[in-house]
XYZ file of C-alpha atoms in Angstrom:
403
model
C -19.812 18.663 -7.179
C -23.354 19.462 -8.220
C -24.188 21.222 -11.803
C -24.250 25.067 -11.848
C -28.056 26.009 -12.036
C -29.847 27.432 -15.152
C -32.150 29.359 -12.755
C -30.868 33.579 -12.897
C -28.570 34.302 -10.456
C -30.584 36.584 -7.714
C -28.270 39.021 -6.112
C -27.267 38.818 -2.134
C -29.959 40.933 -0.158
C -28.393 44.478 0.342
C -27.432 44.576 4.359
C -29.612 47.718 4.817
C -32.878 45.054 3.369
C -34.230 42.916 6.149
C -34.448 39.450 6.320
C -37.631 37.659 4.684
C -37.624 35.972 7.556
C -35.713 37.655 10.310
C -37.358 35.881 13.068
C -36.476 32.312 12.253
C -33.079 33.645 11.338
C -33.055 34.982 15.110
C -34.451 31.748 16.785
C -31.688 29.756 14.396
C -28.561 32.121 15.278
C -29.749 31.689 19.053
C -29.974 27.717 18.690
C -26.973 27.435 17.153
C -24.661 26.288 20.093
C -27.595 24.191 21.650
C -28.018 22.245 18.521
C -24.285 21.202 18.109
C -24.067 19.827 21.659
C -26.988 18.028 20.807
C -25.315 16.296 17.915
C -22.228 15.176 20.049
C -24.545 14.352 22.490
C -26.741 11.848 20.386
C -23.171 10.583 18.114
C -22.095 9.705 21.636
C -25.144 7.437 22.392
C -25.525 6.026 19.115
C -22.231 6.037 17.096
C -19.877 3.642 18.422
C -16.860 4.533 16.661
C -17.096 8.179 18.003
C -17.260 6.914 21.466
C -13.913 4.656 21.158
C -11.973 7.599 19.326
C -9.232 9.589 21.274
C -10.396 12.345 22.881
C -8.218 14.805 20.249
C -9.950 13.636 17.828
C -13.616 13.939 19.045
C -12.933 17.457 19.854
C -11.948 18.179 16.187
C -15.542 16.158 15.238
C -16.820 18.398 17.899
C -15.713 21.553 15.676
C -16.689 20.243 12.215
C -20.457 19.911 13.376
C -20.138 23.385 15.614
C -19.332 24.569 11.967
C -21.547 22.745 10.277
C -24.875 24.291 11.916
C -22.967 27.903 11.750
C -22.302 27.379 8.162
C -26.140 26.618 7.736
C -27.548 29.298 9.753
C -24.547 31.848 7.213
C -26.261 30.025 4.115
C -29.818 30.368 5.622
C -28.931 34.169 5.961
C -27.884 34.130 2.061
C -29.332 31.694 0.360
C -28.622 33.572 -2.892
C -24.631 33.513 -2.198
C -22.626 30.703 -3.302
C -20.809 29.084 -0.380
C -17.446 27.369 0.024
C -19.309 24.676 2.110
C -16.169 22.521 2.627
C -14.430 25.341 3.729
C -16.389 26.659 6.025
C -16.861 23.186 7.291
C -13.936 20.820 6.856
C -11.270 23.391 7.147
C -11.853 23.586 10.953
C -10.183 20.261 10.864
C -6.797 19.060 10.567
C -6.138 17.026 6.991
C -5.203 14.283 8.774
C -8.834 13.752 10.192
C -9.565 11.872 6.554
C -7.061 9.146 7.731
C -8.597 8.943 10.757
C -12.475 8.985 9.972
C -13.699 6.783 7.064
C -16.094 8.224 4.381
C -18.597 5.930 6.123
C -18.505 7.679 9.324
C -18.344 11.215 7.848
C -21.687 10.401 6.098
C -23.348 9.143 9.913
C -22.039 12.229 11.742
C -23.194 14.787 9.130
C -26.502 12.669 9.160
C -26.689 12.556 12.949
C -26.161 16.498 12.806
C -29.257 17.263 9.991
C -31.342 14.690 12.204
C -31.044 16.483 15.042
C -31.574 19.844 13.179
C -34.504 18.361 11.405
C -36.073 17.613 14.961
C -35.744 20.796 16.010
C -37.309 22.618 13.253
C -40.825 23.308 14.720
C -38.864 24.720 17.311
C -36.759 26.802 15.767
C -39.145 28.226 12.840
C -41.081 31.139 13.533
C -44.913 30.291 12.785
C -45.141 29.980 9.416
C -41.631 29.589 8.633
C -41.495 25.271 8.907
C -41.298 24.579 5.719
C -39.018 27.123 4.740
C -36.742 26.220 6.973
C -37.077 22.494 6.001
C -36.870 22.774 3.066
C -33.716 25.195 3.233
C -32.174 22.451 5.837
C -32.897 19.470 2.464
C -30.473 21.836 -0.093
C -28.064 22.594 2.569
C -28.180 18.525 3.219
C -27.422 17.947 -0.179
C -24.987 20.767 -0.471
C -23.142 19.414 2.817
C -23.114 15.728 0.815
C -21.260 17.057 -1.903
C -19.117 18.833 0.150
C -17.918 15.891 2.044
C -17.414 13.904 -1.304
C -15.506 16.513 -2.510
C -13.491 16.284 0.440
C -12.907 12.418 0.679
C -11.719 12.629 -3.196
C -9.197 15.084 -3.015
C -7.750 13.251 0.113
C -8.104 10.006 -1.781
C -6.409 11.907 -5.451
C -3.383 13.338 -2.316
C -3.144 10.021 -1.158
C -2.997 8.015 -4.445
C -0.025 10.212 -5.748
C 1.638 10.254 -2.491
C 1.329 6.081 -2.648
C 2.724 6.471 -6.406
C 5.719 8.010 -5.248
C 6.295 5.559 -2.510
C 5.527 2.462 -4.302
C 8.175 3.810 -6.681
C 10.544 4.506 -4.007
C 10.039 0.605 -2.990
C 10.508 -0.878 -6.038
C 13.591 0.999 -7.228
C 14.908 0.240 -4.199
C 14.430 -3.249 -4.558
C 15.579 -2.734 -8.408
C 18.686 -0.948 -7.216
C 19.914 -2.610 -4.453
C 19.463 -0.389 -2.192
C 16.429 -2.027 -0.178
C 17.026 -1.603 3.977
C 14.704 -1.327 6.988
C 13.329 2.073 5.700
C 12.293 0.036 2.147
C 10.032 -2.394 4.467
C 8.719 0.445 6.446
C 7.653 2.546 3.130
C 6.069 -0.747 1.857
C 4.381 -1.432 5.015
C 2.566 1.990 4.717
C 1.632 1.106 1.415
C 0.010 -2.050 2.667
C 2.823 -4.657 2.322
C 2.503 -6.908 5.410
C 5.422 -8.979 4.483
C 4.408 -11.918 3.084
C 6.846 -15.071 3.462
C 7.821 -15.985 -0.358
C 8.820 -13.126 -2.294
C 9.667 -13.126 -6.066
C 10.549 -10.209 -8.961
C 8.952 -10.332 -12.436
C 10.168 -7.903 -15.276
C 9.105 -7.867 -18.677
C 7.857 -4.532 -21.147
C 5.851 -1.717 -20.018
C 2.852 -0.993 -22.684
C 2.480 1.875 -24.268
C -0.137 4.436 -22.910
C -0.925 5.661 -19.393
C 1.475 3.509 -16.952
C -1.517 4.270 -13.996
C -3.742 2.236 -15.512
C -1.128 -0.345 -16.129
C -0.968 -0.389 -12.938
C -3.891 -0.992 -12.115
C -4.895 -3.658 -14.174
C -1.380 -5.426 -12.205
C -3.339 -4.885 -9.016
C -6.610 -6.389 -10.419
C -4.523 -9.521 -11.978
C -3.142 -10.116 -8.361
C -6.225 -9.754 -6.303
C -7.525 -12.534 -8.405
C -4.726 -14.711 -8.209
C -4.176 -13.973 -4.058
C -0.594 -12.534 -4.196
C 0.377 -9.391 -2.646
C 2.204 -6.517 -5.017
C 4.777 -3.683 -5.146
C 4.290 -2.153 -8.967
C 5.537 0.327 -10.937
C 6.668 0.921 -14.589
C 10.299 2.346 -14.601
C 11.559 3.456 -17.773
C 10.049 0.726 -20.570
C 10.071 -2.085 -17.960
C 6.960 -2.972 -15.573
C 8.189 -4.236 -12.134
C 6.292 -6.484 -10.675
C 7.500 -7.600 -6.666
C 4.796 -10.415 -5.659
C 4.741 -11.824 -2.376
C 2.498 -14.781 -0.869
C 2.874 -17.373 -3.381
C 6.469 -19.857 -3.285
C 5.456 -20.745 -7.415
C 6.937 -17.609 -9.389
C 6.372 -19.215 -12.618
C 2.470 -19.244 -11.592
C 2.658 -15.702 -10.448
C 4.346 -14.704 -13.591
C 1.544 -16.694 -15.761
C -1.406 -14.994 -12.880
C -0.445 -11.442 -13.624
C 1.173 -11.379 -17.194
C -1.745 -9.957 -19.006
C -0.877 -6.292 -18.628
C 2.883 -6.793 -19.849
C 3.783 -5.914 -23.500
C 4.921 -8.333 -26.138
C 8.580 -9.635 -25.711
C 9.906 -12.012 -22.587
C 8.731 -11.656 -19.618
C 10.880 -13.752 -16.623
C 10.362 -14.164 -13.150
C 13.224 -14.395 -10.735
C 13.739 -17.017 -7.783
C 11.790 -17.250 -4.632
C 13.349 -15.080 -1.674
C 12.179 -15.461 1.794
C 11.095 -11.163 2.219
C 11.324 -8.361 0.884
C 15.057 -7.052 1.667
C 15.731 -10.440 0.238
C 13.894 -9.570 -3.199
C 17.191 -7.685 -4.577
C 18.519 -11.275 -5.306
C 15.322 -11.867 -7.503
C 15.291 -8.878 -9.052
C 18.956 -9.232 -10.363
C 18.431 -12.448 -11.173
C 15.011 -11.893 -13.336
C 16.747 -8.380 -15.065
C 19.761 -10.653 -16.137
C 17.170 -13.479 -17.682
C 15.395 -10.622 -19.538
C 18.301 -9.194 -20.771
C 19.687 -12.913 -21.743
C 16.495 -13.884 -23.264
C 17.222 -12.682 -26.589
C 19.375 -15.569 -26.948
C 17.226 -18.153 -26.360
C 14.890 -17.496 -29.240
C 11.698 -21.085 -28.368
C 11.961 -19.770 -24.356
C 8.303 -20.242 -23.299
C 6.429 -17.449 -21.680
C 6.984 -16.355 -19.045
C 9.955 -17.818 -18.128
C 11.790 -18.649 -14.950
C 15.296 -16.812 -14.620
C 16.671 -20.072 -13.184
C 16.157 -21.134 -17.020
C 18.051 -18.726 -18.585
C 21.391 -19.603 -16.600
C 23.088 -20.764 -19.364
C 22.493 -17.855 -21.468
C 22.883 -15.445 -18.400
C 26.241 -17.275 -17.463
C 27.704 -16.602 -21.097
C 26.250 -13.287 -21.096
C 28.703 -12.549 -17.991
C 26.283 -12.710 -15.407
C 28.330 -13.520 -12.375
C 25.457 -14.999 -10.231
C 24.466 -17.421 -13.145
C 27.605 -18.306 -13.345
C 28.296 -19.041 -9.902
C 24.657 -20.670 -9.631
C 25.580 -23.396 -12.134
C 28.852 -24.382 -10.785
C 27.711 -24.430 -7.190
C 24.409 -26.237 -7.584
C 25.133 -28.465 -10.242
C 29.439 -28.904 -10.962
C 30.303 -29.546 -7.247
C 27.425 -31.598 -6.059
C 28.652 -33.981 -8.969
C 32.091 -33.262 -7.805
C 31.080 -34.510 -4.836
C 28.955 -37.547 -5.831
C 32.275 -39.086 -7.285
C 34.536 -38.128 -10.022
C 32.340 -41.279 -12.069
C 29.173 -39.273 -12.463
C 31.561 -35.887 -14.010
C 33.084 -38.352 -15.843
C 30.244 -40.265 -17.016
C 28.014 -37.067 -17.956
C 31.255 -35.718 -19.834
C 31.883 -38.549 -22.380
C 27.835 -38.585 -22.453
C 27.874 -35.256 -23.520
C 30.738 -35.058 -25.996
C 29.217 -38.524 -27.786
C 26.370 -36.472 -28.895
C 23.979 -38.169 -25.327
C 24.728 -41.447 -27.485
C 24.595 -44.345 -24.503
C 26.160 -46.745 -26.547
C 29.075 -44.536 -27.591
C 29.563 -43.127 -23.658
C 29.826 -47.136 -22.595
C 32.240 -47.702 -25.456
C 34.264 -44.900 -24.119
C 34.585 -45.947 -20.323
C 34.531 -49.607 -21.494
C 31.202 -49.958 -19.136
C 27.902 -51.303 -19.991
C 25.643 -49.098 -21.334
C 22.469 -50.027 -18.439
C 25.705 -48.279 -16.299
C 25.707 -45.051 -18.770
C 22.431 -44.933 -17.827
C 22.149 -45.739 -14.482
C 24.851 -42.583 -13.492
C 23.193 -40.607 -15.381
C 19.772 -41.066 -13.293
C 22.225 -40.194 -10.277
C 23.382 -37.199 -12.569
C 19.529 -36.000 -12.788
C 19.327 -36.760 -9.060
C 21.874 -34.585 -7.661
C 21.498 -31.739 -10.451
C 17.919 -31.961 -10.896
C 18.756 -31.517 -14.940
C 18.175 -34.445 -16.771
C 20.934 -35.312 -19.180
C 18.905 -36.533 -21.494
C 16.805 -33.315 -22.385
C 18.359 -31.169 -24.850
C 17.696 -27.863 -22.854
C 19.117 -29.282 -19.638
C 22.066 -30.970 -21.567
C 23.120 -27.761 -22.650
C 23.186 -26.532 -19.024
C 24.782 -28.988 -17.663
C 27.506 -28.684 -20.087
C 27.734 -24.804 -19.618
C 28.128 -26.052 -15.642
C 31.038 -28.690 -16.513
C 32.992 -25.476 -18.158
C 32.615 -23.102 -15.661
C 33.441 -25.584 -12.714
C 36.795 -26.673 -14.764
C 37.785 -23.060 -15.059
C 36.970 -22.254 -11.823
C 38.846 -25.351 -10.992
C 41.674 -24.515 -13.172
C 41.445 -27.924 -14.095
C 42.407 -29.236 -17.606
C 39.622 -31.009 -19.296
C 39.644 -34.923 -18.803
């Protein structure tokens, strides 16, 4: 809004005072109706936008500028009075008429509308009275501009908590479990046009103001090309990316606004009522991270499943012996048997063929079947130790004594 003048306030002329110029004010208060048809008439033949709009909604345009030039000629009859421009001018309209007119086409109709008064000044003015009345049109112009700004921000502040609240609503849905068709629907109003790969990072919320932790999330993932759901709940900033199968990447693409401490990035889902799974999976890693005290970051939660599994998550655990114990299971009972003895002669090759009286280029050759079904290599002391974690878990849920 413009600064409050220095000038001295001048009082409102006293009703019984005339007009200084009572004859323009005449000619104006007559023209009034004539000059807002003409607007609508020439934002009909040269605005586009106007001319595809429902009919509903170029009525209530209709109004704002039939307001507009009445609001003038009130301010041209007291200049000296301070006037609730957007009031008088904007409040003919519904709210909703922000969402449906940009700030861009607010600016051409209020231009088309001084235009046309401006070309109709030598007609209006009484002789004499031109450049008063021009010049009285320029400060209402300006007045008008601020007016509209004003207008446009406070629907854009309304809008930006509203979205707050949603986005929140979203992703503590999506925290909670609770994510259903009226989750998607709340995310596509915020923009969400589900993407196809879908993944949950969670790490520590900074100290300070959460919005602009947000915001600097939103920055981080325009650059990297990833759609996002954000929100700080509690001490933890949520992060649900979508467009990008890599979470690892995503995690390293938009980590900068997360505090010190772990920060892990559950599995790839396929959309967003699928993004509960990664969500779990990615609050169970951070929660499990503790315990692996060299885990790189970010981290993937598929990582942490050793930790998670003997931290009782149930998913971990059920991960490990489903995509690593029974595909060996199946593969033949030499590969569990192999990758056993392996294990328990401290990965020793030599030992492990002593043990099953085999050559050791055999040791080694089921073991390259081991990393082939698993995808965990045997021989690396991180995946060792997850692979053994898998061989206890399948036994028990086997029932199995240990061979």
């Amino acid at each position: 809004m413009p600064e409050p003048s220095n000038e001295p306030h001048k009082p409102p002329a006293h009703p019984l005072h005339p007009h200084p110029h009572p004859a323009t004010l005449r000619r104006l208060e007559r023209s009034s109706g004539r000059l807002a048809a003409d607007a609508i008439a020439r934002m009909d033949a040269t605005l586009p936008w106007y001319r595809a709009m429902p009919p509903e909604n170029r009525s209530w345009i209709g109004l704002v500028a039939q307001a507009g030039i009445a609001a003038f000629t009130e301010w041209f009859r007291h200049p000296e009075t301070p006037q609730a421009i957007s009031t008088d001018v904007f409040g003919t309209a519904p709210r909703e008429l922000t969402r449906a007119i940009t700030l861009r086409q607010t600016v051409e109709m209020v231009r088309t509308s001084i235009e046309v008064m401006e070309a109709a000044v030598h007609e209006i003015a009484a002789p004499g009275d031109e450049s008063v009345l021009r010049e009285a049109l320029l400060v209402y112009a300006r007045e008008i501009a601020f007016a509209t700004a004003q207008v446009y921000a406070q629907a854009a502040e309304a809008r930006g908590a509203w979205d707050a609240r949603l986005e929140s609503l979203v992703v503590n849905a999506v925290l909670s479990g609770e994510a259903d068709e009226g989750t998607i629907s709340r995310a596509a109003a915020l923009g969400w046009n589900s993407p196809t790969h879908v993944c949950v990072v969670l790490g520590t919320a900074p100290d300070g103001d959460s919005e602009l932790t947000v915001e600097a999330i939103r920055r981080a993932s325009r650059h990297a090309k990833v759609q996002v759901l954000t929100g700080v709940l509690g001490n933890r900033l949520v992060v649900i990316a979508g467009g990008s199968d890599d979470p690892l990447q995503v995690a390293k693409a938009l980590i900068g606004p997360y505090a010190a401490g772990a920060v892990v990035a559950g599995p790839v889902v396929p959309d967003l009522l699928a993004a509960t799974k990664s969500a779990q999976a990615a609050a169970a890693g951070l929660k499990a991270c503790f315990a692996w005290q060299d885990a790189p970051r970010p981290v993937l939660a598929d990582d942490l499943l050793p930790e998670r599994a003997i931290a009782s998550d149930p998913a971990a655990r059920e991960q490990l012996v489903e995509e690593i114990y029974r595909p060996l299971e199946e593969a033949g009972s030499a590969l569990l048997e192999t990758l056993s003895v392996y294990l328990e002669q401290a990965s020793s090759l030599e030992g492990a063929a002593r043990m099953l009286f085999v050559h050791p280029n055999t040791v080694r050759y089921r073991l390259r079947r081991v990393t082939d079904v698993t995808g965990w290599s045997p021989s690396d002391v991180r995946s060792a130790f997850t692979l053994r974690i898998a061989l206890i878990l399948g036994r028990l849920a086997d029932g199995a004594p240990r061979s």
